[in-house]
């Protein structure tokens, strides 16, 4: 597989994680490099691990993951996004826990939801007999870099939308989940 092809695959797989990183950056008040690094490491790390997982399970469960992966991503992103929208619209009291993009559990769910496509890509890589380690390294590094920048972009844009940040972030997560679902339904059905 050519380097340019791998680069395009890496960009495509990292697009959802980049968008979620921007959304996460909206919520970080005092930005520090270590906060952006943490989010980028979660997303980049899972984008690197998931193709390896997909490669391993390709032999037995290819059809299952091809069919259900968009639904899993949709459900996870919609759940978190809906919770954020509810809190924004219901004006949940400040002492209640708000969306925290730096929470390990939240980050893990977001990273899994945005890397399910990478798992399916790993299934495809097994069929193509691709040299997996260089490919997953490029995917992970691309996602890490884009997500690091995305957090910073979201943080700086957050000042413009401070009063509506939770609503915008929640709607963005739901939109990404719907996009993943519709893209995959269109590919499968069309």
PDB file of N, CA and C in Angstrom, residues 4 14 20 22 25 60 67 79 85 116 127 146 155 158 177 180 184 188:
ATOM      1  N   UNK A   4       0.847   7.536   0.298  1.00  0.00           N
ATOM      2  CA  UNK A   4      -0.234   8.520   0.124  1.00  0.00           C
ATOM      3  C   UNK A   4      -1.597   7.903   0.448  1.00  0.00           C
ATOM      4  N   UNK A  14      -9.340   9.621  11.235  1.00  0.00           N
ATOM      5  CA  UNK A  14      -9.171  10.541  12.359  1.00  0.00           C
ATOM      6  C   UNK A  14     -10.159  11.708  12.338  1.00  0.00           C
ATOM      7  N   UNK A  20     -14.528  15.567  17.636  1.00  0.00           N
ATOM      8  CA  UNK A  20     -14.826  15.402  19.061  1.00  0.00           C
ATOM      9  C   UNK A  20     -13.780  16.129  19.908  1.00  0.00           C
ATOM     10  N   UNK A  22     -12.297  18.927  19.082  1.00  0.00           N
ATOM     11  CA  UNK A  22     -12.704  20.336  19.053  1.00  0.00           C
ATOM     12  C   UNK A  22     -13.815  20.558  20.069  1.00  0.00           C
ATOM     13  N   UNK A  25     -12.399  20.517  23.503  1.00  0.00           N
ATOM     14  CA  UNK A  25     -11.652  21.742  23.782  1.00  0.00           C
ATOM     15  C   UNK A  25     -12.531  22.906  24.181  1.00  0.00           C
ATOM     16  N   UNK A  60     -13.137 -14.467  11.975  1.00  0.00           N
ATOM     17  CA  UNK A  60     -14.382 -15.079  12.432  1.00  0.00           C
ATOM     18  C   UNK A  60     -15.604 -14.158  12.466  1.00  0.00           C
ATOM     19  N   UNK A  67     -21.537  -4.747  10.152  1.00  0.00           N
ATOM     20  CA  UNK A  67     -22.934  -4.352  10.276  1.00  0.00           C
ATOM     21  C   UNK A  67     -23.203  -3.517  11.533  1.00  0.00           C
ATOM     22  N   UNK A  79     -25.571   9.000  23.284  1.00  0.00           N
ATOM     23  CA  UNK A  79     -25.791   8.970  24.724  1.00  0.00           C
ATOM     24  C   UNK A  79     -25.069  10.138  25.401  1.00  0.00           C
ATOM     25  N   UNK A  85     -26.763  17.855  26.045  1.00  0.00           N
ATOM     26  CA  UNK A  85     -27.860  18.718  25.604  1.00  0.00           C
ATOM     27  C   UNK A  85     -28.890  18.861  26.724  1.00  0.00           C
ATOM     28  N   UNK A 116     -14.210   3.018  16.137  1.00  0.00           N
ATOM     29  CA  UNK A 116     -14.812   1.770  15.659  1.00  0.00           C
ATOM     30  C   UNK A 116     -14.573   1.605  14.160  1.00  0.00           C
ATOM     31  N   UNK A 127      -7.600  -8.515   5.008  1.00  0.00           N
ATOM     32  CA  UNK A 127      -7.937  -9.058   3.689  1.00  0.00           C
ATOM     33  C   UNK A 127      -6.913  -8.644   2.633  1.00  0.00           C
ATOM     34  N   UNK A 146      -3.861  15.591  14.927  1.00  0.00           N
ATOM     35  CA  UNK A 146      -5.093  16.336  14.648  1.00  0.00           C
ATOM     36  C   UNK A 146      -5.891  16.603  15.921  1.00  0.00           C
ATOM     37  N   UNK A 155     -10.771  25.015  22.297  1.00  0.00           N
ATOM     38  CA  UNK A 155     -10.592  25.869  23.483  1.00  0.00           C
ATOM     39  C   UNK A 155     -10.668  27.345  23.103  1.00  0.00           C
ATOM     40  N   UNK A 158     -14.087  28.298  22.094  1.00  0.00           N
ATOM     41  CA  UNK A 158     -15.008  28.223  23.227  1.00  0.00           C
ATOM     42  C   UNK A 158     -15.300  29.582  23.838  1.00  0.00           C
ATOM     43  N   UNK A 177     -22.324  11.051  15.562  1.00  0.00           N
ATOM     44  CA  UNK A 177     -22.898   9.706  15.646  1.00  0.00           C
ATOM     45  C   UNK A 177     -23.854   9.424  14.509  1.00  0.00           C
ATOM     46  N   UNK A 180     -21.848   8.964  11.218  1.00  0.00           N
ATOM     47  CA  UNK A 180     -21.237   7.630  11.141  1.00  0.00           C
ATOM     48  C   UNK A 180     -22.293   6.602  10.751  1.00  0.00           C
ATOM     49  N   UNK A 184     -22.487   4.619   6.961  1.00  0.00           N
ATOM     50  CA  UNK A 184     -22.362   3.179   6.884  1.00  0.00           C
ATOM     51  C   UNK A 184     -23.635   2.515   6.397  1.00  0.00           C
ATOM     52  N   UNK A 188     -23.707   0.254   3.039  1.00  0.00           N
ATOM     53  CA  UNK A 188     -24.243  -1.116   3.102  1.00  0.00           C
ATOM     54  C   UNK A 188     -25.488  -1.246   2.226  1.00  0.00           C
TER      55      UNK A 188
END
